[in-house]
Amino acid sequence: MANEQDLLSTEIVNRGIESSGPNAGSLTFSVRVRRRLPDFLQSVNLKYVKLGYHYLINHGIYLATIPVLVLVFSAEVGSLSREELWRKLWEDARYDLATVLGFFGVFVFTLSVYFMSRPRSIYLVDFACYRPQDDLKVSKEQFIELAGKSGKFDEAGLEFQKRILQSSGIGDETYIPKSVIMSSENCATMKEGRSEASTVIFGALDELFEKTRMRPKDIGVLVVNCSIFNPTPSLSAMVINHYKMRGNIVSFNLGGMGCSAGIIALDLARDMLQSNPNNCAVVVSTEIVGYNWYQGNDRSMLIPNCFFRMGCSAVLLSNRGRDYHRAKYRLEHIVRTHKGADDRSFGCVYQEEDEKRFKGLRVSKELMEIGGDALKTNITTLGPLVLPISEQLLFFGTLVWRHLFGGNSGPGLHPPSSSSSSSSKKPYIPDYKLAFEHFCVHAASKTVLDELQRNLELSDKNLEPSRMTLHRFGNTSSSSIWYELAYLEAKERVRKGDRVWQLAYGSGFKCNSVVWRAMRRVRKPTKSPWLDCIDRYPVSS
């Protein structure tokens, strides 16, 4: 693990004028000490690079052998003139018809096996993100005011939530059930949970079916993921019942898998489409805020109250050939990383009761460090699949040099802008901006996004969709990466051939990546959660 001091950052905070006590009327300041992401690119594990190249070789062996065969065949044919070629073919067909027929039979058989065994292309036809009604909007000031009126929190708890909100990066137009905040009763009930779930899920699905002109009965695979709220019958059963879907639909309900569960659901839907040709799948990702609302004063459990907001996404995937021309994106890669074998990673986000038996999510102070380790593993595995050859050679060469010679970079393997002293201490950091045109990083908090930007050396433009989604909608858990993609589409930034990287992380601890390639230029959609406010963004967060 990294040195403890290297993982801490300090910040002097102006607390304003003291209203009471011996220091009344004078300015007061406090020193805030935070954990930050470890510089994970300083300590890349070679085995994860090997894993990435293993994926690359498994999927690229056919593409590597085909050019060789074409080259050999072209060389043989190129040595003959046109007359000689036709004469040779005629003589072979005349005197050795069995050989010619056998050759064509083997050729057709080989092509048939190849096309039947290769993975089917998975297309993203369209997606929808739910935007709640305006009467559910809550500003940061209203949040604290309603929380105070509920009588559930003491002064220290309210002050802590106020400080968290001020530095959270969240704006004043996020959505949350107001009854949950202001009520003095326990609103984290099954009834409230089902009501919120049906509102956001049906809202997203209604928009998806309208945009794609799909009938619910045409859907062959359904995957719903919601981490905290898992009733019986399941949320997937609730969807099937509401839309009267067909009886042989393949349905799944994923629970307890955190903010990265949306990509896990995509991976499951992809596997189902690979084994079910000529089919469509719908993936629904959401989190129910009210059901997990914490009503106590434990600071480590108050943090989710400040960040999580209402939201839901619905995605239509297809492997049907006729959807090729209307699809927006093609699925390129999914890379999943799970650190649950480590006890610290397993317990860094943990649902439990506090001393007064109030249920909530406890967030560990080690979350940033643990998340950085998972992210390091994930992007190291993803790198060989997406980075240009030049970046792979520089990165892999530096890594092998450090592995063999104990940390000193070889000549010419460090960035031109770095000095010789700094290059001897850190490896070459791959430029992921050469692999992707767009980045959709899970909008967890401003602090996490700041550290990710620093570690991956991303520009403000790269993280604009994540920061603006956090500002406008808050942390919507597993659906946040789709609000970010919707932001890019509303800005009309996605063009044909562009590569989009969606990166999510959450409890377990898990970090998952999905890569899409745009099939066409995406025009400004007629339905989007950003339509009424896109002209006001970006804003300073």
mmCIF file of N, CA, C and O in Angstrom, residues 128-132 193-209 222-226 229 231 234-240 242-243 245 253 282-288 310-315 483:
data_model
loop_
_atom_site.group_PDB
_atom_site.id
_atom_site.type_symbol
_atom_site.label_atom_id
_atom_site.label_comp_id
_atom_site.label_asym_id
_atom_site.label_seq_id
_atom_site.Cartn_x
_atom_site.Cartn_y
_atom_site.Cartn_z
ATOM 1 N N ALA A 128 -32.827 5.738 -22.548
ATOM 2 C CA ALA A 128 -33.631 6.811 -21.963
ATOM 3 C C ALA A 128 -33.232 6.996 -20.513
ATOM 4 O O ALA A 128 -32.910 6.034 -19.807
ATOM 5 N N CYS A 129 -33.235 8.247 -20.058
ATOM 6 C CA CYS A 129 -32.957 8.587 -18.659
ATOM 7 C C CYS A 129 -34.161 9.335 -18.086
ATOM 8 O O CYS A 129 -34.649 10.302 -18.691
ATOM 9 N N TYR A 130 -34.611 8.903 -16.938
ATOM 10 C CA TYR A 130 -35.807 9.495 -16.337
ATOM 11 C C TYR A 130 -35.474 10.823 -15.670
ATOM 12 O O TYR A 130 -34.472 10.936 -14.944
ATOM 13 N N ARG A 131 -36.303 11.819 -15.927
ATOM 14 C CA ARG A 131 -36.198 13.091 -15.221
ATOM 15 C C ARG A 131 -37.455 13.286 -14.382
ATOM 16 O O ARG A 131 -38.564 13.402 -14.922
ATOM 17 N N PRO A 132 -37.307 13.326 -13.049
ATOM 18 C CA PRO A 132 -38.472 13.455 -12.168
ATOM 19 C C PRO A 132 -39.202 14.782 -12.361
ATOM 20 O O PRO A 132 -38.713 15.700 -13.026
ATOM 21 N N GLY A 193 -40.841 2.493 -1.012
ATOM 22 C CA GLY A 193 -39.856 1.988 -1.961
ATOM 23 C C GLY A 193 -40.486 1.552 -3.265
ATOM 24 O O GLY A 193 -39.984 1.864 -4.356
ATOM 25 N N ARG A 194 -41.600 0.813 -3.189
ATOM 26 C CA ARG A 194 -42.293 0.375 -4.408
ATOM 27 C C ARG A 194 -42.841 1.566 -5.194
ATOM 28 O O ARG A 194 -42.808 1.578 -6.433
ATOM 29 N N SER A 195 -43.316 2.572 -4.476
ATOM 30 C CA SER A 195 -43.863 3.740 -5.157
ATOM 31 C C SER A 195 -42.777 4.484 -5.930
ATOM 32 O O SER A 195 -42.964 4.845 -7.101
ATOM 33 N N GLU A 196 -41.627 4.693 -5.289
ATOM 34 C CA GLU A 196 -40.526 5.375 -5.974
ATOM 35 C C GLU A 196 -39.991 4.532 -7.131
ATOM 36 O O GLU A 196 -39.694 5.051 -8.213
ATOM 37 N N ALA A 197 -39.860 3.218 -6.918
ATOM 38 C CA ALA A 197 -39.347 2.330 -7.967
ATOM 39 C C ALA A 197 -40.253 2.345 -9.192
ATOM 40 O O ALA A 197 -39.772 2.430 -10.334
ATOM 41 N N SER A 198 -41.545 2.245 -8.993
ATOM 42 C CA SER A 198 -42.462 2.239 -10.137
ATOM 43 C C SER A 198 -42.438 3.575 -10.871
ATOM 44 O O SER A 198 -42.532 3.616 -12.109
ATOM 45 N N THR A 199 -42.267 4.663 -10.137
ATOM 46 C CA THR A 199 -42.232 5.987 -10.767
ATOM 47 C C THR A 199 -41.035 6.132 -11.694
ATOM 48 O O THR A 199 -41.180 6.510 -12.865
ATOM 49 N N VAL A 200 -39.848 5.827 -11.185
ATOM 50 C CA VAL A 200 -38.642 6.069 -11.982
ATOM 51 C C VAL A 200 -38.465 5.010 -13.067
ATOM 52 O O VAL A 200 -38.075 5.329 -14.208
ATOM 53 N N ILE A 201 -38.749 3.746 -12.762
ATOM 54 C CA ILE A 201 -38.526 2.668 -13.736
ATOM 55 C C ILE A 201 -39.523 2.771 -14.891
ATOM 56 O O ILE A 201 -39.141 2.717 -16.069
ATOM 57 N N PHE A 202 -40.804 2.923 -14.567
ATOM 58 C CA PHE A 202 -41.805 3.022 -15.631
ATOM 59 C C PHE A 202 -41.623 4.307 -16.438
ATOM 60 O O PHE A 202 -41.876 4.330 -17.650
ATOM 61 N N GLY A 203 -41.166 5.368 -15.775
ATOM 62 C CA GLY A 203 -40.915 6.618 -16.498
ATOM 63 C C GLY A 203 -39.818 6.455 -17.542
ATOM 64 O O GLY A 203 -39.953 6.920 -18.684
ATOM 65 N N ALA A 204 -38.735 5.771 -17.171
ATOM 66 C CA ALA A 204 -37.637 5.550 -18.119
ATOM 67 C C ALA A 204 -38.045 4.595 -19.233
ATOM 68 O O ALA A 204 -37.727 4.815 -20.414
ATOM 69 N N LEU A 205 -38.760 3.515 -18.889
ATOM 70 C CA LEU A 205 -39.153 2.531 -19.896
ATOM 71 C C LEU A 205 -40.190 3.086 -20.860
ATOM 72 O O LEU A 205 -40.140 2.790 -22.069
ATOM 73 N N ASP A 206 -41.131 3.872 -20.371
ATOM 74 C CA ASP A 206 -42.121 4.478 -21.266
ATOM 75 C C ASP A 206 -41.430 5.326 -22.328
ATOM 76 O O ASP A 206 -41.789 5.267 -23.523
ATOM 77 N N GLU A 207 -40.444 6.098 -21.910
ATOM 78 C CA GLU A 207 -39.717 6.938 -22.860
ATOM 79 C C GLU A 207 -38.908 6.090 -23.838
ATOM 80 O O GLU A 207 -38.846 6.391 -25.034
ATOM 81 N N LEU A 208 -38.279 5.003 -23.341
ATOM 82 C CA LEU A 208 -37.489 4.137 -24.214
ATOM 83 C C LEU A 208 -38.354 3.490 -25.289
ATOM 84 O O LEU A 208 -37.990 3.476 -26.476
ATOM 85 N N PHE A 209 -39.486 2.933 -24.898
ATOM 86 C CA PHE A 209 -40.359 2.281 -25.871
ATOM 87 C C PHE A 209 -40.914 3.282 -26.883
ATOM 88 O O PHE A 209 -41.109 2.955 -28.054
ATOM 89 N N LEU A 222 -34.554 -9.288 -20.197
ATOM 90 C CA LEU A 222 -34.741 -8.149 -19.302
ATOM 91 C C LEU A 222 -33.813 -8.295 -18.108
ATOM 92 O O LEU A 222 -33.809 -9.329 -17.435
ATOM 93 N N VAL A 223 -33.010 -7.245 -17.855
ATOM 94 C CA VAL A 223 -32.128 -7.216 -16.686
ATOM 95 C C VAL A 223 -32.394 -5.924 -15.932
ATOM 96 O O VAL A 223 -32.301 -4.834 -16.505
ATOM 97 N N VAL A 224 -32.732 -6.037 -14.661
ATOM 98 C CA VAL A 224 -32.963 -4.878 -13.797
ATOM 99 C C VAL A 224 -31.954 -4.933 -12.661
ATOM 100 O O VAL A 224 -31.800 -5.969 -12.012
ATOM 101 N N ASN A 225 -31.261 -3.817 -12.428
ATOM 102 C CA ASN A 225 -30.340 -3.767 -11.286
ATOM 103 C C ASN A 225 -30.685 -2.603 -10.372
ATOM 104 O O ASN A 225 -30.902 -1.479 -10.811
ATOM 105 N N CYS A 226 -30.817 -2.929 -9.097
ATOM 106 C CA CYS A 226 -31.049 -1.946 -8.034
ATOM 107 C C CYS A 226 -30.367 -2.493 -6.789
ATOM 108 O O CYS A 226 -30.679 -3.603 -6.351
ATOM 109 N N PHE A 229 -32.844 -1.698 -2.792
ATOM 110 C CA PHE A 229 -34.254 -2.096 -2.691
ATOM 111 C C PHE A 229 -34.493 -3.358 -3.513
ATOM 112 O O PHE A 229 -34.451 -3.332 -4.745
ATOM 113 N N PRO A 231 -37.374 -6.067 -3.367
ATOM 114 C CA PRO A 231 -38.610 -6.648 -2.816
ATOM 115 C C PRO A 231 -38.912 -8.004 -3.440
ATOM 116 O O PRO A 231 -38.236 -8.461 -4.367
ATOM 117 N N SER A 234 -39.793 -9.511 -7.435
ATOM 118 C CA SER A 234 -38.661 -8.661 -7.776
ATOM 119 C C SER A 234 -39.079 -7.489 -8.658
ATOM 120 O O SER A 234 -40.192 -7.443 -9.194
ATOM 121 N N LEU A 235 -38.149 -6.535 -8.809
ATOM 122 C CA LEU A 235 -38.407 -5.393 -9.680
ATOM 123 C C LEU A 235 -38.549 -5.822 -11.140
ATOM 124 O O LEU A 235 -39.338 -5.234 -11.889
ATOM 125 N N SER A 236 -37.812 -6.847 -11.557
ATOM 126 C CA SER A 236 -37.968 -7.336 -12.933
ATOM 127 C C SER A 236 -39.360 -7.937 -13.134
ATOM 128 O O SER A 236 -39.978 -7.760 -14.193
ATOM 129 N N ALA A 237 -39.861 -8.630 -12.115
ATOM 130 C CA ALA A 237 -41.228 -9.165 -12.194
ATOM 131 C C ALA A 237 -42.244 -8.035 -12.239
ATOM 132 O O ALA A 237 -43.275 -8.134 -12.927
ATOM 133 N N MET A 238 -41.969 -6.947 -11.499
ATOM 134 C CA MET A 238 -42.861 -5.785 -11.512
ATOM 135 C C MET A 238 -42.942 -5.197 -12.923
ATOM 136 O O MET A 238 -44.028 -4.810 -13.390
ATOM 137 N N VAL A 239 -41.796 -5.125 -13.612
ATOM 138 C CA VAL A 239 -41.776 -4.602 -14.976
ATOM 139 C C VAL A 239 -42.552 -5.514 -15.919
ATOM 140 O O VAL A 239 -43.351 -5.055 -16.741
ATOM 141 N N ILE A 240 -42.331 -6.814 -15.804
ATOM 142 C CA ILE A 240 -43.023 -7.783 -16.665
ATOM 143 C C ILE A 240 -44.530 -7.705 -16.459
ATOM 144 O O ILE A 240 -45.316 -7.749 -17.411
ATOM 145 N N HIS A 242 -46.266 -5.083 -15.298
ATOM 146 C CA HIS A 242 -46.804 -3.784 -15.725
ATOM 147 C C HIS A 242 -46.978 -3.723 -17.235
ATOM 148 O O HIS A 242 -47.997 -3.220 -17.734
ATOM 149 N N TYR A 243 -45.982 -4.236 -17.981
ATOM 150 C CA TYR A 243 -46.021 -4.147 -19.445
ATOM 151 C C TYR A 243 -46.559 -5.411 -20.112
ATOM 152 O O TYR A 243 -46.599 -5.485 -21.344
ATOM 153 N N MET A 245 -45.379 -8.435 -20.500
ATOM 154 C CA MET A 245 -44.385 -9.008 -21.414
ATOM 155 C C MET A 245 -44.646 -10.492 -21.610
ATOM 156 O O MET A 245 -45.375 -11.127 -20.843
ATOM 157 N N ASN A 253 -32.764 -10.117 -11.991
ATOM 158 C CA ASN A 253 -32.832 -8.991 -11.059
ATOM 159 C C ASN A 253 -31.545 -8.993 -10.238
ATOM 160 O O ASN A 253 -31.293 -9.910 -9.457
ATOM 161 N N VAL A 282 -33.393 -5.424 -22.755
ATOM 162 C CA VAL A 282 -33.549 -4.139 -22.063
ATOM 163 C C VAL A 282 -32.830 -4.235 -20.725
ATOM 164 O O VAL A 282 -33.022 -5.198 -19.976
ATOM 165 N N VAL A 283 -31.999 -3.228 -20.448
ATOM 166 C CA VAL A 283 -31.277 -3.144 -19.177
ATOM 167 C C VAL A 283 -31.763 -1.905 -18.438
ATOM 168 O O VAL A 283 -31.676 -0.786 -18.959
ATOM 169 N N VAL A 284 -32.278 -2.105 -17.237
ATOM 170 C CA VAL A 284 -32.783 -1.009 -16.402
ATOM 171 C C VAL A 284 -31.867 -0.859 -15.196
ATOM 172 O O VAL A 284 -31.613 -1.830 -14.477
ATOM 173 N N SER A 285 -31.355 0.358 -14.969
ATOM 174 C CA SER A 285 -30.448 0.631 -13.852
ATOM 175 C C SER A 285 -31.014 1.766 -13.012
ATOM 176 O O SER A 285 -31.330 2.839 -13.545
ATOM 177 N N THR A 286 -31.116 1.537 -11.706
ATOM 178 C CA THR A 286 -31.668 2.566 -10.830
ATOM 179 C C THR A 286 -31.207 2.344 -9.396
ATOM 180 O O THR A 286 -30.559 1.339 -9.083
ATOM 181 N N GLU A 287 -31.529 3.296 -8.533
ATOM 182 C CA GLU A 287 -31.342 3.165 -7.093
ATOM 183 C C GLU A 287 -32.494 3.894 -6.417
ATOM 184 O O GLU A 287 -32.879 4.988 -6.855
ATOM 185 N N ILE A 288 -33.044 3.279 -5.376
ATOM 186 C CA ILE A 288 -34.190 3.860 -4.681
ATOM 187 C C ILE A 288 -33.682 4.626 -3.464
ATOM 188 O O ILE A 288 -33.167 4.042 -2.505
ATOM 189 N N MET A 310 -32.560 10.786 -6.977
ATOM 190 C CA MET A 310 -33.432 9.970 -7.820
ATOM 191 C C MET A 310 -32.934 9.938 -9.264
ATOM 192 O O MET A 310 -32.457 10.938 -9.796
ATOM 193 N N GLY A 311 -33.062 8.772 -9.883
ATOM 194 C CA GLY A 311 -32.678 8.634 -11.284
ATOM 195 C C GLY A 311 -32.869 7.200 -11.758
ATOM 196 O O GLY A 311 -32.906 6.271 -10.956
ATOM 197 N N CYS A 312 -32.957 7.016 -13.065
ATOM 198 C CA CYS A 312 -33.114 5.682 -13.642
ATOM 199 C C CYS A 312 -32.783 5.751 -15.131
ATOM 200 O O CYS A 312 -33.070 6.751 -15.796
ATOM 201 N N SER A 313 -32.168 4.700 -15.636
ATOM 202 C CA SER A 313 -31.887 4.611 -17.068
ATOM 203 C C SER A 313 -32.440 3.299 -17.616
ATOM 204 O O SER A 313 -32.522 2.300 -16.894
ATOM 205 N N ALA A 314 -32.803 3.311 -18.886
ATOM 206 C CA ALA A 314 -33.272 2.112 -19.585
ATOM 207 C C ALA A 314 -32.575 2.064 -20.932
ATOM 208 O O ALA A 314 -32.590 3.046 -21.682
ATOM 209 N N VAL A 315 -31.947 0.921 -21.242
ATOM 210 C CA VAL A 315 -31.121 0.778 -22.442
ATOM 211 C C VAL A 315 -31.652 -0.380 -23.279
ATOM 212 O O VAL A 315 -31.937 -1.454 -22.744
ATOM 213 N N TYR A 483 -26.776 9.323 -17.861
ATOM 214 C CA TYR A 483 -27.055 10.751 -17.860
ATOM 215 C C TYR A 483 -25.886 11.513 -18.484
ATOM 216 O O TYR A 483 -26.083 12.547 -19.136
#
